[in-house]
Amino acid sequence: MAWSRSLVLGDSEAPHTVVAPDGDVLVAATYREPLDVGGGPLPFNHVSKTPHLLVARFSPDGALRWAHGWVPREGAARARVGGLAVDRDGNAWLGGTSAGFELGSERLPEGPFVARLSPRGAVERMRGFAGDGALSVQAVAADGAGGVVLVGDFTGRRDFGDATREAGPGGRAAFAVRLDADGVTRWSRGWAAGPQGLVTARAVAVDLFGGIHVAGGYAGAVSFGGSTFVTVRQRTPFVLKLSPEGAHAWSRDLRGAEGMANAVAVGPDRVFVGGNFSGRFYFHGQAHAAGGYQGFLAAFSAGGQQRWARSFAATASALATDESGQLTLAGTHDGGLELGSGRGRTPAGLYVARLLPEDGASLWVRGFTHPGAALARAVSVDPGGHTLVAGALTRALPEETPYPRPQDGFLFRLRP
């Protein structure tokens, strides 16, 4: 391990992180307790019961460059970081739900938002999405042209800038919206499964040609632009590809599986999807079955053809590819994980694995133990081959402690 940092957040959400083009590490998280990440105490309202917002930047060696703490508006109900990305110019794009956060004269209006921050953390662009119902930003990815793509889900009606989209009575719909460098909508797409149906987009990745890949889960009947998918499961994993202009290229589901696609990553002629499932699905002629929830990792070609899949006794929470095309996977397990690393089973807790893109064979697996529950939120690989992992650890508290139980964030960097 090259270095690690703890983030004493006291919140129920894990931190988000991403590697900038210069190798710096950006972190965004919510916190409910007084916090100091190395530059002195951050602003904190001891009276507020709403989470505060942290945005920080570390050097490749883990030294703090700057950290900003945003204080919520008094009486605000919700606050959440939904996604974090860095564009080609080093600007950070942050999406989520604002509690009317304030930092000096800067303010993020209450509700769903996306903001562009300068390399020093100053707000340069900010916008919301007017409408009724709830909207959750689940992931953000840079589009390679100075803008970003946001994905998530919503209920009711929302104005995404180019159109007002509806989820349908009693339903939850997924969305994808592409913004230019100024935060102006280039296009948006919405996918609904009809009354009482559910479609949620949980992850997004953009390839070198600008192709946009979205992964998540659905329940009911939904068309992403091709044939209609139908499931009787509570939710079934899916992945789809859009052109840079938002046109449907292809869409696939894991028919028969009950679960969710949590992560997506792209490499040379490969689209990788990771998540959790129970039940049974067939992929590339092979059956994958799980009595309880297990992890899955599926690889498609750039054109959507099935290549290979693996299932294992663990969660698959975060994915990343590096410049050589190799795949890095992170998640948690209860001690039954075997990814073929040649070292037997990895101790229960958090794991990080490096896999070959051709067939998913393991190059190495690292395990990290903790007495409480752990969550891997994000994984990245920098140009030098270092692996950055962020997540949360549940505090060891008495059994009668009410939910949501507080968690503390962590950040660590592994050597190549």
mmCIF file of N, CA and C in Angstrom, residues 113-220:
data_model
loop_
_atom_site.group_PDB
_atom_site.id
_atom_site.type_symbol
_atom_site.label_atom_id
_atom_site.label_comp_id
_atom_site.label_asym_id
_atom_site.label_seq_id
_atom_site.Cartn_x
_atom_site.Cartn_y
_atom_site.Cartn_z
ATOM 1 N N PHE A 113 -28.865 18.767 -8.212
ATOM 2 C CA PHE A 113 -27.971 19.745 -8.827
ATOM 3 C C PHE A 113 -26.810 19.053 -9.511
ATOM 4 N N VAL A 114 -26.137 19.808 -10.368
ATOM 5 C CA VAL A 114 -24.820 19.453 -10.880
ATOM 6 C C VAL A 114 -24.016 20.741 -10.923
ATOM 7 N N ALA A 115 -22.763 20.666 -10.504
ATOM 8 C CA ALA A 115 -21.914 21.851 -10.450
ATOM 9 C C ALA A 115 -20.535 21.534 -11.005
ATOM 10 N N ARG A 116 -19.958 22.527 -11.686
ATOM 11 C CA ARG A 116 -18.573 22.414 -12.140
ATOM 12 C C ARG A 116 -17.704 23.264 -11.236
ATOM 13 N N LEU A 117 -16.652 22.638 -10.687
ATOM 14 C CA LEU A 117 -15.727 23.317 -9.790
ATOM 15 C C LEU A 117 -14.375 23.450 -10.468
ATOM 16 N N SER A 118 -13.711 24.558 -10.247
ATOM 17 C CA SER A 118 -12.376 24.771 -10.800
ATOM 18 C C SER A 118 -11.386 23.823 -10.141
ATOM 19 N N PRO A 119 -10.173 23.716 -10.688
ATOM 20 C CA PRO A 119 -9.164 22.866 -10.037
ATOM 21 C C PRO A 119 -8.860 23.267 -8.593
ATOM 22 N N ARG A 120 -9.246 24.501 -8.202
ATOM 23 C CA ARG A 120 -9.073 24.937 -6.812
ATOM 24 C C ARG A 120 -10.346 24.775 -5.988
ATOM 25 N N GLY A 121 -11.421 24.288 -6.618
ATOM 26 C CA GLY A 121 -12.643 24.020 -5.868
ATOM 27 C C GLY A 121 -13.669 25.132 -5.889
ATOM 28 N N ALA A 122 -13.452 26.199 -6.665
ATOM 29 C CA ALA A 122 -14.432 27.279 -6.760
ATOM 30 C C ALA A 122 -15.553 26.880 -7.708
ATOM 31 N N VAL A 123 -16.789 27.229 -7.370
ATOM 32 C CA VAL A 123 -17.932 26.903 -8.217
ATOM 33 C C VAL A 123 -17.928 27.808 -9.445
ATOM 34 N N GLU A 124 -17.871 27.204 -10.626
ATOM 35 C CA GLU A 124 -17.866 27.955 -11.878
ATOM 36 C C GLU A 124 -19.190 27.850 -12.627
ATOM 37 N N ARG A 125 -19.838 26.724 -12.521
ATOM 38 C CA ARG A 125 -21.149 26.518 -13.148
ATOM 39 C C ARG A 125 -22.009 25.729 -12.174
ATOM 40 N N MET A 126 -23.316 25.997 -12.204
ATOM 41 C CA MET A 126 -24.235 25.256 -11.348
ATOM 42 C C MET A 126 -25.612 25.284 -11.985
ATOM 43 N N ARG A 127 -26.313 24.149 -11.916
ATOM 44 C CA ARG A 127 -27.682 24.114 -12.412
ATOM 45 C C ARG A 127 -28.476 23.039 -11.683
ATOM 46 N N GLY A 128 -29.781 23.195 -11.717
ATOM 47 C CA GLY A 128 -30.677 22.206 -11.154
ATOM 48 C C GLY A 128 -31.607 21.664 -12.215
ATOM 49 N N PHE A 129 -32.562 20.850 -11.793
ATOM 50 C CA PHE A 129 -33.529 20.244 -12.703
ATOM 51 C C PHE A 129 -34.907 20.420 -12.077
ATOM 52 N N ALA A 130 -35.655 21.400 -12.592
ATOM 53 C CA ALA A 130 -36.948 21.739 -12.014
ATOM 54 C C ALA A 130 -37.963 20.637 -12.264
ATOM 55 N N GLY A 131 -38.908 20.502 -11.349
ATOM 56 C CA GLY A 131 -39.972 19.526 -11.519
ATOM 57 C C GLY A 131 -40.530 19.094 -10.187
ATOM 58 N N ASP A 132 -41.382 18.081 -10.237
ATOM 59 C CA ASP A 132 -41.948 17.540 -9.008
ATOM 60 C C ASP A 132 -41.530 16.084 -8.863
ATOM 61 N N GLY A 133 -41.731 15.533 -7.676
ATOM 62 C CA GLY A 133 -41.260 14.191 -7.391
ATOM 63 C C GLY A 133 -39.812 14.223 -6.950
ATOM 64 N N ALA A 134 -39.219 13.044 -6.812
ATOM 65 C CA ALA A 134 -37.833 12.920 -6.356
ATOM 66 C C ALA A 134 -36.921 12.607 -7.537
ATOM 67 N N LEU A 135 -35.714 13.179 -7.526
ATOM 68 C CA LEU A 135 -34.693 12.872 -8.527
ATOM 69 C C LEU A 135 -33.393 12.581 -7.803
ATOM 70 N N SER A 136 -32.750 11.460 -8.158
ATOM 71 C CA SER A 136 -31.471 11.062 -7.566
ATOM 72 C C SER A 136 -30.425 10.913 -8.655
ATOM 73 N N VAL A 137 -29.364 11.700 -8.558
ATOM 74 C CA VAL A 137 -28.196 11.492 -9.421
ATOM 75 C C VAL A 137 -27.418 10.316 -8.847
ATOM 76 N N GLN A 138 -27.168 9.294 -9.670
ATOM 77 C CA GLN A 138 -26.473 8.090 -9.205
ATOM 78 C C GLN A 138 -25.029 8.005 -9.678
ATOM 79 N N ALA A 139 -24.689 8.669 -10.785
ATOM 80 C CA ALA A 139 -23.320 8.584 -11.303
ATOM 81 C C ALA A 139 -23.079 9.719 -12.282
ATOM 82 N N VAL A 140 -21.807 10.116 -12.414
ATOM 83 C CA VAL A 140 -21.375 11.171 -13.322
ATOM 84 C C VAL A 140 -20.107 10.701 -14.021
ATOM 85 N N ALA A 141 -19.999 10.966 -15.326
ATOM 86 C CA ALA A 141 -18.789 10.605 -16.071
ATOM 87 C C ALA A 141 -18.440 11.724 -17.040
ATOM 88 N N ALA A 142 -17.146 12.027 -17.170
ATOM 89 C CA ALA A 142 -16.688 13.006 -18.151
ATOM 90 C C ALA A 142 -16.894 12.450 -19.548
ATOM 91 N N ASP A 143 -17.279 13.325 -20.504
ATOM 92 C CA ASP A 143 -17.581 12.854 -21.866
ATOM 93 C C ASP A 143 -16.406 12.980 -22.823
ATOM 94 N N GLY A 144 -15.252 13.470 -22.335
ATOM 95 C CA GLY A 144 -14.076 13.605 -23.179
ATOM 96 C C GLY A 144 -14.058 14.858 -24.017
ATOM 97 N N ALA A 145 -15.125 15.652 -23.978
ATOM 98 C CA ALA A 145 -15.217 16.876 -24.770
ATOM 99 C C ALA A 145 -15.411 18.099 -23.892
ATOM 100 N N GLY A 146 -15.108 17.974 -22.605
ATOM 101 C CA GLY A 146 -15.247 19.086 -21.684
ATOM 102 C C GLY A 146 -16.526 19.086 -20.885
ATOM 103 N N GLY A 147 -17.481 18.235 -21.255
ATOM 104 C CA GLY A 147 -18.739 18.133 -20.538
ATOM 105 C C GLY A 147 -18.839 16.839 -19.762
ATOM 106 N N VAL A 148 -20.063 16.510 -19.345
ATOM 107 C CA VAL A 148 -20.286 15.303 -18.558
ATOM 108 C C VAL A 148 -21.614 14.661 -18.930
ATOM 109 N N VAL A 149 -21.757 13.402 -18.494
ATOM 110 C CA VAL A 149 -23.018 12.670 -18.599
ATOM 111 C C VAL A 149 -23.446 12.296 -17.187
ATOM 112 N N LEU A 150 -24.697 12.617 -16.846
ATOM 113 C CA LEU A 150 -25.274 12.249 -15.555
ATOM 114 C C LEU A 150 -26.324 11.177 -15.779
ATOM 115 N N VAL A 151 -26.405 10.221 -14.855
ATOM 116 C CA VAL A 151 -27.471 9.221 -14.890
ATOM 117 C C VAL A 151 -28.058 9.080 -13.495
ATOM 118 N N GLY A 152 -29.286 8.563 -13.448
ATOM 119 C CA GLY A 152 -29.947 8.347 -12.169
ATOM 120 C C GLY A 152 -31.381 7.932 -12.372
ATOM 121 N N ASP A 153 -32.245 8.307 -11.447
ATOM 122 C CA ASP A 153 -33.655 7.947 -11.556
ATOM 123 C C ASP A 153 -34.518 9.052 -10.962
ATOM 124 N N PHE A 154 -35.818 9.043 -11.307
ATOM 125 C CA PHE A 154 -36.711 10.096 -10.839
ATOM 126 C C PHE A 154 -38.144 9.603 -10.826
ATOM 127 N N THR A 155 -38.969 10.298 -10.060
ATOM 128 C CA THR A 155 -40.408 10.104 -10.070
ATOM 129 C C THR A 155 -41.056 11.416 -10.500
ATOM 130 N N GLY A 156 -42.312 11.360 -10.893
ATOM 131 C CA GLY A 156 -43.020 12.575 -11.278
ATOM 132 C C GLY A 156 -42.552 13.109 -12.619
ATOM 133 N N ARG A 157 -42.347 14.431 -12.697
ATOM 134 C CA ARG A 157 -41.951 15.117 -13.930
ATOM 135 C C ARG A 157 -40.685 15.931 -13.677
ATOM 136 N N ARG A 158 -39.784 15.943 -14.675
ATOM 137 C CA ARG A 158 -38.559 16.728 -14.561
ATOM 138 C C ARG A 158 -38.224 17.388 -15.887
ATOM 139 N N ASP A 159 -37.764 18.628 -15.792
ATOM 140 C CA ASP A 159 -37.291 19.376 -16.951
ATOM 141 C C ASP A 159 -35.772 19.220 -17.016
ATOM 142 N N PHE A 160 -35.294 18.501 -18.019
ATOM 143 C CA PHE A 160 -33.855 18.269 -18.153
ATOM 144 C C PHE A 160 -33.174 19.282 -19.074
ATOM 145 N N GLY A 161 -33.914 20.283 -19.526
ATOM 146 C CA GLY A 161 -33.310 21.333 -20.340
ATOM 147 C C GLY A 161 -33.685 21.251 -21.792
ATOM 148 N N ASP A 162 -33.836 20.042 -22.317
ATOM 149 C CA ASP A 162 -34.272 19.871 -23.706
ATOM 150 C C ASP A 162 -35.692 19.328 -23.779
ATOM 151 N N ALA A 163 -36.178 18.743 -22.682
ATOM 152 C CA ALA A 163 -37.519 18.163 -22.650
ATOM 153 C C ALA A 163 -37.932 17.929 -21.206
ATOM 154 N N THR A 164 -39.248 17.919 -20.979
ATOM 155 C CA THR A 164 -39.802 17.516 -19.689
ATOM 156 C C THR A 164 -40.205 16.060 -19.788
ATOM 157 N N ARG A 165 -39.683 15.254 -18.878
ATOM 158 C CA ARG A 165 -39.900 13.809 -18.940
ATOM 159 C C ARG A 165 -40.703 13.346 -17.735
ATOM 160 N N GLU A 166 -41.512 12.293 -17.954
ATOM 161 C CA GLU A 166 -42.394 11.787 -16.916
ATOM 162 C C GLU A 166 -42.067 10.334 -16.589
ATOM 163 N N ALA A 167 -42.201 10.005 -15.306
ATOM 164 C CA ALA A 167 -41.928 8.637 -14.862
ATOM 165 C C ALA A 167 -43.167 7.756 -14.938
ATOM 166 N N GLY A 168 -44.347 8.339 -15.014
ATOM 167 C CA GLY A 168 -45.573 7.541 -15.025
ATOM 168 C C GLY A 168 -46.137 7.403 -13.622
ATOM 169 N N PRO A 169 -47.440 7.146 -13.499
ATOM 170 C CA PRO A 169 -48.081 7.050 -12.181
ATOM 171 C C PRO A 169 -47.477 5.941 -11.328
ATOM 172 N N GLY A 170 -46.980 6.307 -10.162
ATOM 173 C CA GLY A 170 -46.448 5.326 -9.225
ATOM 174 C C GLY A 170 -45.152 4.681 -9.644
ATOM 175 N N GLY A 171 -44.547 5.152 -10.719
ATOM 176 C CA GLY A 171 -43.331 4.516 -11.218
ATOM 177 C C GLY A 171 -42.089 5.346 -10.963
ATOM 178 N N ARG A 172 -40.950 4.704 -11.148
ATOM 179 C CA ARG A 172 -39.650 5.369 -11.078
ATOM 180 C C ARG A 172 -38.929 5.113 -12.386
ATOM 181 N N ALA A 173 -38.480 6.173 -13.048
ATOM 182 C CA ALA A 173 -37.851 6.080 -14.361
ATOM 183 C C ALA A 173 -36.369 6.411 -14.260
ATOM 184 N N ALA A 174 -35.594 5.918 -15.229
ATOM 185 C CA ALA A 174 -34.170 6.234 -15.312
ATOM 186 C C ALA A 174 -33.962 7.384 -16.290
ATOM 187 N N PHE A 175 -32.856 8.082 -16.114
ATOM 188 C CA PHE A 175 -32.527 9.158 -17.047
ATOM 189 C C PHE A 175 -31.033 9.174 -17.325
ATOM 190 N N ALA A 176 -30.692 9.746 -18.462
ATOM 191 C CA ALA A 176 -29.317 10.101 -18.809
ATOM 192 C C ALA A 176 -29.377 11.477 -19.442
ATOM 193 N N VAL A 177 -28.499 12.379 -19.036
ATOM 194 C CA VAL A 177 -28.464 13.720 -19.610
ATOM 195 C C VAL A 177 -27.009 14.106 -19.862
ATOM 196 N N ARG A 178 -26.760 14.609 -21.068
ATOM 197 C CA ARG A 178 -25.412 15.042 -21.417
ATOM 198 C C ARG A 178 -25.357 16.561 -21.414
ATOM 199 N N LEU A 179 -24.366 17.105 -20.686
ATOM 200 C CA LEU A 179 -24.179 18.538 -20.562
ATOM 201 C C LEU A 179 -22.883 18.959 -21.239
ATOM 202 N N ASP A 180 -22.870 20.164 -21.821
ATOM 203 C CA ASP A 180 -21.624 20.663 -22.395
ATOM 204 C C ASP A 180 -20.771 21.304 -21.303
ATOM 205 N N ALA A 181 -19.647 21.907 -21.698
ATOM 206 C CA ALA A 181 -18.706 22.437 -20.712
ATOM 207 C C ALA A 181 -19.296 23.563 -19.874
ATOM 208 N N ASP A 182 -20.357 24.208 -20.369
ATOM 209 C CA ASP A 182 -21.011 25.278 -19.625
ATOM 210 C C ASP A 182 -22.197 24.782 -18.810
ATOM 211 N N GLY A 183 -22.448 23.486 -18.820
ATOM 212 C CA GLY A 183 -23.566 22.936 -18.076
ATOM 213 C C GLY A 183 -24.886 22.992 -18.803
ATOM 214 N N VAL A 184 -24.861 23.320 -20.087
ATOM 215 C CA VAL A 184 -26.082 23.386 -20.895
ATOM 216 C C VAL A 184 -26.402 21.996 -21.439
ATOM 217 N N THR A 185 -27.662 21.628 -21.412
ATOM 218 C CA THR A 185 -28.073 20.307 -21.878
ATOM 219 C C THR A 185 -27.859 20.154 -23.384
ATOM 220 N N ARG A 186 -27.152 19.113 -23.759
ATOM 221 C CA ARG A 186 -27.039 18.745 -25.178
ATOM 222 C C ARG A 186 -28.188 17.836 -25.567
ATOM 223 N N TRP A 187 -28.487 16.864 -24.704
ATOM 224 C CA TRP A 187 -29.648 15.996 -24.893
ATOM 225 C C TRP A 187 -29.920 15.244 -23.600
ATOM 226 N N SER A 188 -31.112 14.708 -23.500
ATOM 227 C CA SER A 188 -31.456 13.846 -22.373
ATOM 228 C C SER A 188 -32.268 12.671 -22.883
ATOM 229 N N ARG A 189 -32.278 11.604 -22.106
ATOM 230 C CA ARG A 189 -33.082 10.416 -22.428
ATOM 231 C C ARG A 189 -33.731 9.935 -21.134
ATOM 232 N N GLY A 190 -34.939 9.407 -21.257
ATOM 233 C CA GLY A 190 -35.640 8.844 -20.116
ATOM 234 C C GLY A 190 -36.216 7.495 -20.472
ATOM 235 N N TRP A 191 -36.225 6.576 -19.499
ATOM 236 C CA TRP A 191 -36.742 5.219 -19.733
ATOM 237 C C TRP A 191 -37.651 4.844 -18.573
ATOM 238 N N ALA A 192 -38.911 4.563 -18.892
ATOM 239 C CA ALA A 192 -39.893 4.211 -17.876
ATOM 240 C C ALA A 192 -40.443 2.821 -18.150
ATOM 241 N N ALA A 193 -40.909 2.163 -17.095
ATOM 242 C CA ALA A 193 -41.458 0.814 -17.203
ATOM 243 C C ALA A 193 -42.969 0.809 -16.971
ATOM 244 N N GLY A 194 -43.629 1.956 -17.176
ATOM 245 C CA GLY A 194 -45.073 2.011 -17.035
ATOM 246 C C GLY A 194 -45.500 2.197 -15.597
ATOM 247 N N PRO A 195 -46.820 2.216 -15.354
ATOM 248 C CA PRO A 195 -47.336 2.406 -13.997
ATOM 249 C C PRO A 195 -46.777 1.369 -13.027
ATOM 250 N N GLN A 196 -46.322 1.839 -11.888
ATOM 251 C CA GLN A 196 -45.758 1.000 -10.824
ATOM 252 C C GLN A 196 -44.442 0.329 -11.225
ATOM 253 N N GLY A 197 -43.918 0.639 -12.399
ATOM 254 C CA GLY A 197 -42.662 0.034 -12.829
ATOM 255 C C GLY A 197 -41.451 0.761 -12.272
ATOM 256 N N LEU A 198 -40.276 0.181 -12.472
ATOM 257 C CA LEU A 198 -39.041 0.765 -11.965
ATOM 258 C C LEU A 198 -37.932 0.589 -12.981
ATOM 259 N N VAL A 199 -37.229 1.675 -13.254
ATOM 260 C CA VAL A 199 -35.981 1.639 -14.008
ATOM 261 C C VAL A 199 -35.024 2.595 -13.305
ATOM 262 N N THR A 200 -33.842 2.127 -12.973
ATOM 263 C CA THR A 200 -32.856 2.977 -12.326
ATOM 264 C C THR A 200 -31.502 2.792 -12.995
ATOM 265 N N ALA A 201 -30.825 3.901 -13.281
ATOM 266 C CA ALA A 201 -29.480 3.883 -13.851
ATOM 267 C C ALA A 201 -28.494 4.151 -12.731
ATOM 268 N N ARG A 202 -27.576 3.228 -12.497
ATOM 269 C CA ARG A 202 -26.659 3.314 -11.358
ATOM 270 C C ARG A 202 -25.220 3.638 -11.740
ATOM 271 N N ALA A 203 -24.845 3.483 -13.013
ATOM 272 C CA ALA A 203 -23.450 3.676 -13.404
ATOM 273 C C ALA A 203 -23.385 4.134 -14.842
ATOM 274 N N VAL A 204 -22.324 4.871 -15.182
ATOM 275 C CA VAL A 204 -22.131 5.358 -16.549
ATOM 276 C C VAL A 204 -20.635 5.406 -16.848
ATOM 277 N N ALA A 205 -20.279 5.080 -18.086
ATOM 278 C CA ALA A 205 -18.888 5.153 -18.549
ATOM 279 C C ALA A 205 -18.893 5.594 -20.006
ATOM 280 N N VAL A 206 -17.887 6.372 -20.396
ATOM 281 C CA VAL A 206 -17.776 6.889 -21.757
ATOM 282 C C VAL A 206 -16.497 6.351 -22.369
ATOM 283 N N ASP A 207 -16.598 5.777 -23.588
ATOM 284 C CA ASP A 207 -15.410 5.205 -24.227
ATOM 285 C C ASP A 207 -14.641 6.269 -25.019
ATOM 286 N N LEU A 208 -13.531 5.862 -25.636
ATOM 287 C CA LEU A 208 -12.668 6.801 -26.341
ATOM 288 C C LEU A 208 -13.340 7.438 -27.544
ATOM 289 N N PHE A 209 -14.377 6.804 -28.064
ATOM 290 C CA PHE A 209 -15.083 7.326 -29.229
ATOM 291 C C PHE A 209 -16.331 8.116 -28.842
ATOM 292 N N GLY A 210 -16.521 8.324 -27.545
ATOM 293 C CA GLY A 210 -17.669 9.089 -27.082
ATOM 294 C C GLY A 210 -18.910 8.262 -26.840
ATOM 295 N N GLY A 211 -18.838 6.937 -27.041
ATOM 296 C CA GLY A 211 -19.972 6.078 -26.762
ATOM 297 C C GLY A 211 -20.278 6.046 -25.275
ATOM 298 N N ILE A 212 -21.559 6.105 -24.927
ATOM 299 C CA ILE A 212 -21.984 6.227 -23.535
ATOM 300 C C ILE A 212 -22.645 4.931 -23.096
ATOM 301 N N HIS A 213 -22.161 4.356 -22.006
ATOM 302 C CA HIS A 213 -22.636 3.069 -21.504
ATOM 303 C C HIS A 213 -23.286 3.271 -20.141
ATOM 304 N N VAL A 214 -24.507 2.792 -20.006
ATOM 305 C CA VAL A 214 -25.305 2.988 -18.798
ATOM 306 C C VAL A 214 -25.711 1.620 -18.255
ATOM 307 N N ALA A 215 -25.603 1.431 -16.948
ATOM 308 C CA ALA A 215 -25.973 0.161 -16.324
ATOM 309 C C ALA A 215 -26.860 0.428 -15.122
ATOM 310 N N GLY A 216 -27.741 -0.540 -14.825
ATOM 311 C CA GLY A 216 -28.640 -0.395 -13.682
ATOM 312 C C GLY A 216 -29.545 -1.598 -13.545
ATOM 313 N N GLY A 217 -30.814 -1.353 -13.220
ATOM 314 C CA GLY A 217 -31.780 -2.433 -13.047
ATOM 315 C C GLY A 217 -33.170 -1.959 -13.425
ATOM 316 N N TYR A 218 -34.057 -2.912 -13.739
ATOM 317 C CA TYR A 218 -35.429 -2.558 -14.099
ATOM 318 C C TYR A 218 -36.381 -3.613 -13.572
ATOM 319 N N ALA A 219 -37.647 -3.218 -13.426
ATOM 320 C CA ALA A 219 -38.732 -4.123 -13.059
ATOM 321 C C ALA A 219 -39.942 -3.759 -13.905
ATOM 322 N N GLY A 220 -40.593 -4.773 -14.474
ATOM 323 C CA GLY A 220 -41.725 -4.523 -15.355
ATOM 324 C C GLY A 220 -41.325 -4.721 -16.801
#
